[in-house]
Amino acid sequence: MRFEILVLGNSSATPIYDRHPTAQILNFNEQLFLIDCGEGTQMQLHRYGIKSNKISRIFISHLHGDHYLGLVGLLSSMNLTGRMSELHLHGPAPLLEILNLQFKHSDTTLRYNLIFHPTNPDEEEVIMKSQMLTVRSFPLLHRVPTTGFRFDEGARAASLISEKIEGMNIPTVFFQQLKKGMDCTDLDGTVYRATELTKPAPPSRSYAYCSDTRAFATYIDAIYGVDLLYHETTFEHSLLDRAVETLHSTSLEAAQVALQAGVKRLLMGHYSARYKDLTPLLEEAKAVFDESVLSFEGNWYKV
Amino acid sequence: MRFEILVLGNSSATPIYDRHPTAQILNFNEQLFLIDCGEGTQMQLHRYGIKSNKISRIFISHLHGDHYLGLVGLLSSMNLTGRMSELHLHGPAPLLEILNLQFKHSDTTLRYNLIFHPTNPDEEEVIMKSQMLTVRSFPLLHRVPTTGFRFDEGARAASLISEKIEGMNIPTVFFQQLKKGMDCTDLDGTVYRATELTKPAPPSRSYAYCSDTRAFATYIDAIYGVDLLYHETTFEHSLLDRAVETLHSTSLEAAQVALQAGVKRLLMGHYSARYKDLTPLLEEAKAVFDESVLSFEGNWYKV
């Protein structure tokens, strides 16, 4: 089952070197979510072959322009291209006021159902829950109210051991029960044991998204143990003063967070315009946490 | 003296085929003006080597997203990159409310002086006047209050005939007076006649910008006789119903406007996403008005 991130933008506030403001697509089992929506996101979606009308849910971390200025254009284009399906939008409460003001003056009436869910910048909350997936928002530490997001896959099914199944003539109606760990009995009394016929379920996967923030202990619990952590790495550690002043993180700090939070892999991004070559940021992170990778636009990253 | 338009975006509301929402740079004697500012304009400026901090004045025609959604990002980036010089912004009155709301929630305080001038959607007005240039706004006919803009160069100076000047030892202090048509007398009584030593001033040039609008007689006077007219050509005339419904113009109608208004050249744009190949739009316009040209992004057009 697919659980992957497509990076659409990896630039900090001043876009340069054909790097774009922050946006990511999360493909979870062919459901598409958009995380942040910097200016130009609709063009980036087009560039990388993502149909925007397939996005069912949008998550906005905070109201700095490089994280949400593409939203009004994207929502309007969805309208123009005939979107009918409902769209859920999670973000800071004032976002709704901003959207409504712009829709009012552009005389825009959405023909699809946009459902707004304000995020809570003060404490962790479950903001979506199904059997397959749980999404939480949690507070980050930035200049305006900001949340991160964590996506936890639900319990995964065991899989049948095909070599054992073949030729056994097990009624296919039993397959789902076996995968859930339940033994099944045939009409003639044959018993099929789940423990014998299935491989145990693979562990559930999880993704956490942290941008923008000072690297801080407060959200370590919220991101603990994820398979993939996206964490902003705006500056090298030699520019710590600048990171403190602007409430961003250095590459070294992000790597320390990844280490403390026991995550499997760190995905870096939100690079300052001063870095044309990103190698120094990567080397700094890897020195602390070897499983650090640079995010590049247009690349998919498996959770 | 330079008087040229750089097209940064020529797409209508749904950007596609690497065409971008509307924006143009007007270079008038190395003063840079920005006309409309669709989403992604700051990236387009960068792509075509325009330093955004050199823009002194911005004109926004109306509050449909594809004409102004790049503005907050551009103004914020100017702030981040240390702009100090004042910036004049002309646009519909509610634009200020939209900007202020977004600046408030992003905790943005501009460190340069942004001076807002609301446009009048009901009648023609002079919105800037100097000896060199007069700018007017005038009402267009669209779904929300919309204005066009007209840029008229002031009287140009005559130029000296260099072949005659050479070897005459005319004091250089006389050059400006001669160009203004005034005769000059040397200390030894020699008279230098402006009519003999100068070529007459070339005619003043003018540019008009019309997007978006139903093609209509009401603004013919406002754009009369310009050297270059930018007029939207969203649809072919076979889609007249669609143009009427959305208050846009067909290519044929824009050419009729150009003809009636006695302009020298028509620059086309704001192409619907249905046209990958723009030839049909061009052919339709040229059949009515031969001096029609398609605008392409990244190209400069002389006024």
Coordinates of C-alpha atoms in Angstrom, one line a residue:
Chain A
M1 CA 0.0 0.0 0.0
R2 CA 1.4 3.3 -1.1
F3 CA 2.5 5.8 1.6
E4 CA 4.8 8.4 -0.1
I5 CA 5.6 12.1 -0.1
L6 CA 6.1 14.1 -3.3
V7 CA 8.1 17.3 -2.6
L8 CA 6.7 20.2 -4.6
G9 CA 8.7 23.0 -3.0
N10 CA 11.8 23.0 -0.8
S11 CA 12.6 26.7 -0.6
S12 CA 12.4 29.0 2.3
A13 CA 10.6 32.4 1.9
T14 CA 12.6 33.7 -1.0
P15 CA 12.2 31.3 -4.0
I16 CA 15.4 31.0 -6.1
Y17 CA 17.3 28.5 -8.2
D18 CA 14.0 27.2 -9.5
R19 CA 13.2 26.1 -5.9
H20 CA 9.6 26.8 -4.9
P21 CA 7.9 27.7 -1.6
T22 CA 6.8 24.8 0.6
A23 CA 4.2 22.2 -0.6
Q24 CA 4.1 18.4 -0.4
I25 CA 1.7 15.8 -1.7
L26 CA 1.1 12.8 0.5
N27 CA -0.1 9.8 -1.4
F28 CA -1.7 7.4 1.1
N29 CA -3.2 4.4 -0.6
E30 CA -4.0 6.6 -3.7
Q31 CA -5.7 9.2 -1.5
L32 CA -3.9 12.5 -2.1
F33 CA -3.4 15.1 0.7
L34 CA -1.6 18.4 0.2
I35 CA 0.6 19.7 3.0
D36 CA 1.2 23.4 2.8
C37 CA 0.5 25.3 -0.4
G38 CA 3.1 28.0 -1.2
E39 CA 2.7 30.3 -4.1
G40 CA 2.8 28.4 -7.4
T41 CA 1.7 25.1 -6.0
Q42 CA -1.0 24.7 -8.7
M43 CA 1.7 25.0 -11.4
Q44 CA 4.0 22.6 -9.5
L45 CA 1.1 20.1 -9.3
H46 CA 0.7 20.3 -13.0
R47 CA 4.4 20.0 -13.6
Y48 CA 4.6 16.7 -11.7
G49 CA 1.4 15.3 -13.2
I50 CA -0.8 15.5 -10.1
K51 CA -4.5 16.1 -10.8
S52 CA -5.5 18.7 -8.2
N53 CA -9.1 17.6 -8.2
K54 CA -7.9 14.3 -6.7
I55 CA -6.7 16.0 -3.6
S56 CA -9.2 15.3 -0.8
R57 CA -7.6 17.1 2.1
I58 CA -5.3 20.1 2.6
F59 CA -3.2 20.8 5.7
I60 CA -1.8 24.4 6.2
S61 CA 0.8 24.7 8.9
H62 CA 0.8 28.5 9.4
L63 CA 0.0 31.8 7.7
H64 CA 3.4 32.8 6.5
G65 CA 3.0 33.5 2.8
D66 CA 5.5 30.9 1.6
H67 CA 3.2 28.2 3.1
Y68 CA -0.2 29.2 1.9
L69 CA -0.3 31.9 -0.8
G70 CA -1.0 29.3 -3.5
L71 CA -4.2 28.2 -1.8
V72 CA -6.7 30.8 -3.1
G73 CA -5.5 30.2 -6.7
L74 CA -5.6 26.4 -6.3
L75 CA -9.1 26.4 -4.8
S76 CA -10.3 28.8 -7.6
S77 CA -8.8 26.6 -10.3
M78 CA -10.4 23.5 -8.8
N79 CA -13.7 25.4 -9.1
L80 CA -13.0 26.4 -12.7
T81 CA -12.1 22.9 -13.7
G82 CA -15.4 21.5 -12.4
R83 CA -14.5 20.0 -9.1
M84 CA -17.6 18.5 -7.5
S85 CA -16.1 16.4 -4.6
E86 CA -15.8 17.8 -1.2
L87 CA -12.5 19.2 0.1
H88 CA -11.4 19.3 3.7
L89 CA -9.1 22.1 4.7
H90 CA -7.2 22.1 8.0
G91 CA -5.4 25.3 9.0
P92 CA -5.1 28.2 11.4
A93 CA -8.5 29.8 12.2
P94 CA -7.9 33.2 10.4
L95 CA -7.3 31.3 7.1
L96 CA -11.1 31.1 6.6
E97 CA -11.4 34.9 7.0
I98 CA -8.6 35.5 4.4
L99 CA -10.2 33.1 1.9
N100 CA -13.7 34.5 2.3
L101 CA -12.5 38.1 1.8
Q102 CA -10.7 37.1 -1.4
F103 CA -13.6 35.1 -2.7
K104 CA -15.9 38.0 -1.9
H105 CA -13.9 40.5 -3.9
S106 CA -13.4 38.1 -6.8
D107 CA -17.1 37.3 -6.8
T108 CA -16.2 33.6 -6.5
T109 CA -18.8 31.1 -5.3
L110 CA -17.3 27.6 -4.9
R111 CA -19.4 24.9 -6.5
Y112 CA -17.9 22.2 -4.3
N113 CA -18.1 21.7 -0.6
L114 CA -15.1 23.2 1.1
I115 CA -15.1 22.1 4.8
F116 CA -12.8 24.1 7.0
H117 CA -11.4 22.7 10.2
P118 CA -9.4 25.2 12.3
T119 CA -6.3 23.8 13.9
N120 CA -5.4 24.2 17.5
P121 CA -2.0 25.9 17.8
D122 CA -1.8 25.3 21.6
E123 CA -2.1 21.5 22.0
E124 CA -1.9 18.3 20.2
E125 CA -5.2 17.1 18.6
V126 CA -6.4 14.2 16.5
I127 CA -7.8 16.0 13.5
M128 CA -8.8 13.0 11.4
K129 CA -9.3 9.4 12.3
S130 CA -10.3 6.3 10.3
Q131 CA -9.4 2.7 10.6
M132 CA -6.6 3.2 8.0
L133 CA -5.1 6.5 9.1
T134 CA -5.0 8.9 12.0
V135 CA -3.8 12.5 11.6
R136 CA -2.7 14.7 14.4
S137 CA -1.7 18.3 14.6
F138 CA 0.7 19.5 17.2
P139 CA 2.2 22.9 18.2
L140 CA 5.5 24.1 16.7
L141 CA 7.5 27.1 17.9
H142 CA 7.4 29.9 15.3
R143 CA 6.8 33.6 14.9
V144 CA 3.0 33.0 14.3
P145 CA 0.8 30.2 15.4
T146 CA 2.1 27.1 13.7
T147 CA 1.3 23.4 13.8
G148 CA 3.1 20.3 12.5
F149 CA 1.2 17.2 11.3
R150 CA 1.6 13.5 12.0
F151 CA 0.1 10.8 9.9
D152 CA -0.1 7.3 11.4
E153 CA -1.2 4.4 9.4
G154 CA -3.7 2.0 11.1
A155 CA -3.0 -1.6 11.8
R156 CA -2.0 -3.4 8.6
A157 CA -3.4 -6.7 7.6
A158 CA -1.4 -9.9 7.6
S159 CA -0.8 -11.3 4.2
L160 CA -1.5 -14.8 2.9
I161 CA 1.5 -17.0 2.2
S162 CA 0.8 -17.7 -1.5
E163 CA 3.0 -20.8 -1.7
K164 CA 0.9 -22.5 1.0
I165 CA -2.5 -21.2 -0.3
E166 CA -2.0 -22.5 -3.8
G167 CA -3.7 -25.7 -4.5
M168 CA -5.5 -25.8 -1.1
N169 CA -8.8 -24.7 -2.6
I170 CA -9.6 -22.4 0.3
P171 CA -12.8 -20.6 -0.3
T172 CA -11.8 -17.0 -1.2
V173 CA -14.4 -15.7 1.3
F174 CA -12.1 -16.9 4.1
F175 CA -9.1 -14.7 2.9
Q176 CA -10.1 -11.6 4.7
Q177 CA -10.8 -13.4 8.0
L178 CA -7.4 -15.3 7.8
K179 CA -5.6 -12.0 7.2
K180 CA -7.3 -10.7 10.3
G181 CA -5.9 -13.7 12.3
M182 CA -9.1 -15.6 12.5
D183 CA -9.1 -19.4 11.9
C184 CA -11.8 -20.6 9.4
T185 CA -13.7 -23.9 9.1
D186 CA -14.9 -25.3 5.7
L187 CA -18.3 -27.1 5.2
D188 CA -16.5 -30.4 5.3
G189 CA -14.9 -29.5 8.6
T190 CA -11.4 -28.6 7.3
V191 CA -9.8 -26.0 9.6
Y192 CA -7.5 -23.3 8.1
R193 CA -5.3 -21.8 10.7
A194 CA -4.3 -18.2 10.3
T195 CA -1.0 -18.7 12.1
E196 CA 0.0 -21.3 9.5
L197 CA -1.3 -19.6 6.3
T198 CA -0.4 -15.9 6.9
K199 CA 2.7 -13.8 7.4
P200 CA 2.3 -11.4 10.3
A201 CA 1.2 -7.9 9.4
P202 CA 4.1 -5.5 8.6
P203 CA 4.4 -2.7 11.1
S204 CA 2.3 0.4 10.6
R205 CA 4.1 3.4 9.1
S206 CA 4.1 7.0 10.1
Y207 CA 5.1 10.4 8.8
A208 CA 5.6 13.7 10.6
Y209 CA 5.9 17.2 9.1
C210 CA 7.6 20.0 11.0
S211 CA 7.9 23.3 9.2
D212 CA 8.6 26.1 10.3
T213 CA 10.0 25.9 13.8
R214 CA 12.8 26.4 16.2
A215 CA 14.1 22.9 17.0
F216 CA 12.7 22.3 20.4
A217 CA 12.0 19.5 22.9
T218 CA 8.3 20.3 23.2
Y219 CA 7.3 18.4 20.1
I220 CA 9.7 15.4 20.4
D221 CA 6.8 13.3 21.9
A222 CA 4.5 14.3 19.1
I223 CA 6.9 13.0 16.4
Y224 CA 8.4 10.1 18.4
G225 CA 9.3 7.0 16.4
V226 CA 8.0 8.0 13.0
D227 CA 9.5 6.3 9.9
L228 CA 10.0 9.5 8.1
L229 CA 10.3 13.0 9.6
Y230 CA 10.3 16.0 7.4
H231 CA 11.9 18.8 9.4
E232 CA 13.0 22.2 8.1
T233 CA 16.7 22.8 7.8
T234 CA 16.8 26.5 6.8
F235 CA 20.4 27.3 7.9
E236 CA 23.8 25.9 8.7
H237 CA 24.6 25.8 12.4
S238 CA 27.1 28.6 11.9
L239 CA 24.0 30.8 11.4
L240 CA 22.4 29.8 14.7
D241 CA 21.9 33.5 15.6
R242 CA 19.9 34.0 12.4
A243 CA 17.9 30.8 13.1
V244 CA 17.1 32.0 16.7
E245 CA 16.1 35.4 15.4
T246 CA 13.8 34.1 12.7
L247 CA 12.6 31.1 14.7
H248 CA 13.9 28.5 12.3
S249 CA 16.2 25.5 12.7
T250 CA 19.7 24.7 11.7
S251 CA 20.5 21.5 9.9
L252 CA 22.4 20.3 13.0
E253 CA 19.5 21.0 15.2
A254 CA 17.0 19.2 13.0
A255 CA 19.3 16.1 13.0
Q256 CA 19.5 16.3 16.8
V257 CA 15.7 16.3 16.9
A258 CA 15.6 13.3 14.6
L259 CA 18.0 11.5 16.8
Q260 CA 16.2 12.3 20.1
A261 CA 12.8 11.4 18.6
G262 CA 14.1 8.0 17.4
V263 CA 12.8 8.4 13.9
K264 CA 14.1 6.2 11.1
R265 CA 14.8 8.9 8.4
L266 CA 15.1 12.7 8.3
L267 CA 13.9 14.5 5.2
M268 CA 15.4 18.0 4.9
G269 CA 14.1 21.2 3.3
H270 CA 13.0 24.9 3.5
Y271 CA 16.5 25.8 2.4
S272 CA 17.6 29.4 2.7
A273 CA 18.2 31.3 -0.6
R274 CA 21.9 31.6 0.4
Y275 CA 22.5 27.9 -0.4
K276 CA 22.8 27.2 -4.0
D277 CA 24.8 24.1 -3.2
L278 CA 23.0 22.1 -0.4
T279 CA 25.9 19.8 0.4
P280 CA 27.0 21.7 3.6
L281 CA 23.5 21.4 5.0
L282 CA 23.5 17.6 4.3
E283 CA 26.9 17.0 5.7
E284 CA 26.1 18.8 8.9
A285 CA 22.9 16.8 9.4
K286 CA 24.6 13.4 8.5
A287 CA 27.4 14.0 11.0
V288 CA 24.7 13.8 13.8
F289 CA 22.1 11.6 12.2
D290 CA 23.3 9.4 9.3
E291 CA 19.8 8.7 7.9
S292 CA 19.4 12.3 6.7
V293 CA 18.4 13.1 3.1
L294 CA 18.0 16.3 1.2
S295 CA 14.5 16.8 -0.3
F296 CA 14.5 17.6 -4.0
E297 CA 11.5 18.9 -5.9
G298 CA 9.7 16.4 -8.0
N299 CA 11.1 13.4 -6.0
W300 CA 8.9 10.9 -4.2
Y301 CA 10.1 9.8 -0.7
K302 CA 8.7 6.5 0.8
V303 CA 7.5 6.7 4.3
Chain B
M1 CA 14.6 56.1 -24.7
R2 CA 13.3 52.7 -23.8
F3 CA 9.5 52.0 -23.7
E4 CA 8.9 48.3 -23.8
I5 CA 6.7 45.6 -22.3
L6 CA 7.9 42.2 -21.0
V7 CA 5.2 39.6 -20.9
L8 CA 5.5 37.5 -17.7
G9 CA 2.2 35.7 -18.0
N10 CA -0.2 35.2 -20.9
S11 CA -2.6 32.6 -19.5
S12 CA -6.2 33.0 -18.5
A13 CA -7.4 31.8 -15.1
T14 CA -6.2 28.1 -15.4
P15 CA -2.4 28.1 -15.9
I16 CA -1.3 25.3 -18.3
Y17 CA 1.4 24.5 -20.9
D18 CA 3.9 26.5 -18.8
R19 CA 1.9 29.6 -19.4
H20 CA 1.4 31.7 -16.3
P21 CA -1.3 34.1 -14.9
T22 CA -1.2 37.7 -16.1
A23 CA 1.7 40.0 -15.3
Q24 CA 3.7 42.4 -17.4
I25 CA 6.8 44.6 -16.8
L26 CA 6.8 48.0 -18.4
N27 CA 10.2 49.4 -18.8
F28 CA 9.9 53.2 -19.3
N29 CA 13.3 54.8 -19.5
E30 CA 14.7 52.2 -17.1
Q31 CA 11.9 52.8 -14.6
L32 CA 10.1 49.5 -14.0
F33 CA 6.4 49.2 -13.5
L34 CA 4.5 46.0 -12.9
I35 CA 1.1 45.6 -14.5
D36 CA -1.0 42.9 -12.8
C37 CA 0.7 40.3 -10.6
G38 CA -0.8 36.8 -11.0
E39 CA 0.4 33.9 -8.9
G40 CA 4.1 33.1 -9.5
T41 CA 5.0 36.5 -10.7
Q42 CA 8.0 36.7 -8.3
M43 CA 9.4 33.5 -9.8
Q44 CA 8.7 34.8 -13.4
L45 CA 10.6 38.0 -12.6
H46 CA 13.5 35.9 -11.4
R47 CA 13.4 33.7 -14.5
Y48 CA 13.6 36.7 -16.8
G49 CA 16.3 38.5 -14.8
I50 CA 14.2 41.4 -13.5
K51 CA 15.2 42.6 -10.0
S52 CA 11.9 43.1 -8.2
N53 CA 13.3 45.8 -6.0
K54 CA 13.7 48.0 -9.0
I55 CA 10.0 48.0 -9.6
S56 CA 8.7 51.4 -8.4
R57 CA 5.0 51.1 -9.2
I58 CA 2.5 48.3 -9.4
F59 CA -0.9 48.5 -11.2
I60 CA -3.6 45.9 -10.5
S61 CA -6.5 45.8 -12.8
H62 CA -9.0 43.8 -10.7
L63 CA -9.3 41.3 -7.9
H64 CA -9.7 38.1 -9.8
G65 CA -7.0 35.8 -8.5
D66 CA -5.1 35.3 -11.8
H67 CA -4.4 39.1 -11.8
Y68 CA -3.2 39.7 -8.2
L69 CA -2.5 36.5 -6.2
G70 CA 1.3 36.9 -6.6
L71 CA 1.2 40.3 -4.9
V72 CA 1.5 39.4 -1.2
G73 CA 4.4 37.1 -1.9
L74 CA 6.1 39.6 -4.0
L75 CA 5.7 42.4 -1.5
S76 CA 6.9 40.1 1.3
S77 CA 9.9 39.0 -0.7
M78 CA 10.8 42.6 -1.4
N79 CA 10.8 43.1 2.4
L80 CA 12.9 40.0 3.0
T81 CA 15.5 41.1 0.4
G82 CA 15.9 44.5 2.1
R83 CA 13.9 46.8 -0.1
M84 CA 14.1 50.4 1.2
S85 CA 12.7 52.5 -1.6
E86 CA 9.1 53.4 -1.6
L87 CA 6.6 51.5 -3.7
H88 CA 3.4 52.8 -5.2
L89 CA 0.5 50.4 -5.6
H90 CA -2.6 51.3 -7.7
G91 CA -5.6 48.9 -7.5
P92 CA -9.2 48.4 -6.4
A93 CA -9.9 49.8 -3.0
P94 CA -10.5 46.4 -1.3
L95 CA -7.0 45.3 -2.2
L96 CA -5.6 47.2 0.8
E97 CA -7.9 45.3 3.2
I98 CA -6.8 42.0 1.7
L99 CA -3.1 42.9 2.0
N100 CA -3.5 44.1 5.6
L101 CA -5.3 41.0 6.7
Q102 CA -2.6 38.8 5.3
F103 CA 0.2 40.9 6.7
K104 CA -1.5 40.9 10.1
H105 CA -1.7 37.1 10.3
S106 CA 1.8 36.6 8.9
D107 CA 3.1 39.1 11.5
T108 CA 4.6 41.1 8.6
T109 CA 5.7 44.7 9.0
L110 CA 7.0 46.2 5.8
R111 CA 10.2 48.1 6.2
Y112 CA 9.6 50.1 3.1
N113 CA 7.0 52.6 2.3
L114 CA 4.1 51.1 0.5
I115 CA 1.8 53.8 -0.8
F116 CA -1.6 52.6 -1.9
H117 CA -3.7 54.5 -4.4
P118 CA -7.2 53.1 -4.9
T119 CA -8.4 53.1 -8.5
N120 CA -11.8 54.4 -9.6
P121 CA -13.7 51.7 -11.4
D122 CA -16.4 54.2 -12.6
E123 CA -14.6 56.8 -14.6
E124 CA -11.3 57.6 -16.3
E125 CA -8.7 59.3 -14.1
V126 CA -5.2 60.5 -14.3
I127 CA -3.4 58.4 -11.6
M128 CA 0.2 59.6 -12.2
K129 CA 1.6 62.6 -14.0
S130 CA 5.1 63.8 -14.6
Q131 CA 6.7 65.7 -17.5
M132 CA 7.9 62.4 -18.9
L133 CA 4.8 60.2 -18.4
T134 CA 1.1 60.3 -17.7
V135 CA -0.8 57.3 -16.5
R136 CA -4.5 57.0 -16.6
S137 CA -6.9 54.3 -15.4
F138 CA -10.2 53.8 -17.2
P139 CA -13.2 51.5 -16.6
L140 CA -13.4 48.1 -18.3
L141 CA -16.5 45.8 -18.3
H142 CA -15.9 42.7 -16.3
R143 CA -17.6 40.6 -13.6
V144 CA -15.9 42.6 -10.8
P145 CA -14.8 46.3 -10.8
T146 CA -11.9 46.4 -13.3
T147 CA -9.8 49.2 -14.9
G148 CA -7.5 49.3 -17.8
F149 CA -4.4 51.5 -17.8
R150 CA -2.9 53.9 -20.4
F151 CA 0.6 55.1 -20.4
D152 CA 1.4 58.3 -22.4
E153 CA 4.9 59.5 -22.9
G154 CA 5.4 63.3 -22.5
A155 CA 6.7 65.5 -25.2
R156 CA 10.1 64.2 -26.5
A157 CA 13.1 66.4 -27.1
A158 CA 14.4 67.1 -30.6
S159 CA 17.8 65.6 -31.3
L160 CA 20.9 67.3 -32.5
I161 CA 22.1 66.6 -36.1
S162 CA 25.5 65.3 -35.2
E163 CA 27.0 65.7 -38.7
K164 CA 26.3 69.5 -38.5
I165 CA 27.4 69.9 -34.9
E166 CA 30.8 68.2 -35.4
G167 CA 33.5 70.8 -35.8
M168 CA 31.3 73.8 -35.0
N169 CA 32.7 74.1 -31.5
I170 CA 29.2 74.9 -30.0
P171 CA 29.4 75.2 -26.2
T172 CA 27.9 72.1 -24.8
V173 CA 25.8 74.2 -22.4
F174 CA 23.7 75.1 -25.5
F175 CA 22.8 71.6 -26.4
Q176 CA 19.7 71.3 -24.1
Q177 CA 18.4 74.7 -25.3
L178 CA 18.8 73.8 -28.9
K179 CA 17.0 70.5 -28.3
K180 CA 14.1 72.5 -26.8
G181 CA 14.0 74.6 -30.0
M182 CA 15.6 77.7 -28.6
D183 CA 18.3 79.6 -30.7
C184 CA 21.6 80.4 -28.9
T185 CA 24.1 83.1 -29.2
D186 CA 27.8 82.7 -28.5
L187 CA 30.0 85.3 -26.7
D188 CA 31.5 86.3 -30.1
G189 CA 27.9 86.8 -31.5
T190 CA 27.6 83.6 -33.5
V191 CA 24.0 82.5 -33.6
Y192 CA 23.1 78.8 -33.5
R193 CA 19.7 78.1 -34.9
A194 CA 17.7 75.3 -33.5
T195 CA 15.8 74.7 -36.7
E196 CA 19.1 74.1 -38.6
L197 CA 20.9 72.0 -36.0
T198 CA 18.2 69.7 -34.8
K199 CA 15.9 67.1 -36.1
P200 CA 12.3 67.5 -34.9
A201 CA 11.2 65.5 -31.8
P202 CA 9.8 62.1 -32.6
P203 CA 6.2 61.6 -31.7
S204 CA 5.4 60.6 -28.2
R205 CA 4.5 57.0 -27.7
S206 CA 1.7 55.4 -25.8
Y207 CA 0.6 52.0 -24.4
A208 CA -2.8 50.8 -23.2
Y209 CA -3.6 47.7 -21.2
C210 CA -7.0 46.0 -21.3
S211 CA -7.5 42.9 -19.3
D212 CA -10.1 41.4 -18.6
T213 CA -13.1 42.9 -20.3
R214 CA -16.0 42.4 -22.7
A215 CA -14.9 44.2 -25.9
F216 CA -17.0 47.3 -25.7
A217 CA -17.3 50.8 -27.2
T218 CA -17.1 52.5 -23.9
Y219 CA -13.4 52.4 -23.6
I220 CA -12.5 53.1 -27.3
D221 CA -11.9 56.8 -26.4
A222 CA -9.6 55.9 -23.5
I223 CA -7.3 53.8 -25.6
Y224 CA -7.6 55.9 -28.8
G225 CA -4.5 56.0 -31.0
V226 CA -2.0 54.2 -28.8
D227 CA 1.1 52.7 -30.4
L228 CA 0.6 49.4 -28.7
L229 CA -2.6 48.0 -27.3
Y230 CA -2.6 44.9 -25.1
H231 CA -6.1 43.5 -25.2
E232 CA -7.2 40.1 -23.9
T233 CA -8.1 37.5 -26.5
T234 CA -9.4 34.7 -24.3
F235 CA -11.5 32.8 -26.9
E236 CA -12.1 32.3 -30.6
H237 CA -15.2 34.0 -31.9
S238 CA -16.9 30.6 -32.2
L239 CA -17.1 30.7 -28.4
L240 CA -18.7 34.1 -28.3
D241 CA -21.4 32.7 -25.9
R242 CA -18.7 31.7 -23.4
A243 CA -17.1 35.1 -23.8
V244 CA -20.4 36.9 -23.1
E245 CA -21.1 34.7 -20.1
T246 CA -17.6 35.2 -18.5
L247 CA -17.3 38.8 -19.6
H248 CA -14.2 38.2 -21.7
S249 CA -13.4 39.0 -25.4
T250 CA -12.9 36.9 -28.4
S251 CA -9.9 37.4 -30.6
L252 CA -12.1 38.9 -33.4
E253 CA -13.6 41.4 -31.0
A254 CA -10.3 42.5 -29.7
A255 CA -9.1 43.1 -33.3
Q256 CA -12.3 45.1 -34.0
V257 CA -11.5 47.2 -30.9
A258 CA -7.9 47.8 -32.1
L259 CA -9.3 48.8 -35.5
Q260 CA -11.9 51.2 -34.1
A261 CA -9.5 52.7 -31.7
G262 CA -7.0 53.5 -34.5
V263 CA -4.1 51.8 -32.6
K264 CA -0.9 50.9 -34.4
R265 CA -0.4 47.3 -33.0
L266 CA -2.4 44.8 -31.0
L267 CA -0.7 42.5 -28.5
M268 CA -2.8 39.5 -27.6
G269 CA -3.0 37.4 -24.5
H270 CA -4.9 35.8 -21.6
Y271 CA -5.4 32.7 -23.6
S272 CA -7.9 30.1 -22.5
A273 CA -6.5 26.8 -21.3
R274 CA -8.3 25.1 -24.3
Y275 CA -5.7 26.5 -26.7
K276 CA -2.4 24.7 -26.8
D277 CA -1.8 26.0 -30.3
L278 CA -2.5 29.7 -30.5
T279 CA -2.6 30.0 -34.3
P280 CA -6.4 30.0 -34.6
L281 CA -6.6 33.1 -32.2
L282 CA -3.9 34.9 -34.2
E283 CA -5.4 34.2 -37.6
E284 CA -8.8 35.4 -36.4
A285 CA -7.4 38.6 -35.2
K286 CA -5.2 39.2 -38.3
A287 CA -8.2 38.8 -40.6
V288 CA -9.6 41.9 -39.0
F289 CA -6.5 43.8 -37.9
D290 CA -3.3 42.8 -39.6
E291 CA -1.0 44.3 -37.0
S292 CA -2.0 41.8 -34.4
V293 CA 0.7 39.8 -32.6
L294 CA 0.6 37.0 -30.0
S295 CA 2.3 37.7 -26.7
F296 CA 4.7 35.1 -25.6
E297 CA 6.2 34.9 -22.1
G298 CA 9.7 36.2 -21.8
N299 CA 9.4 38.4 -24.9
W300 CA 9.9 42.1 -24.9
Y301 CA 7.5 44.2 -27.1
K302 CA 8.4 47.7 -28.1
V303 CA 5.7 50.4 -27.7

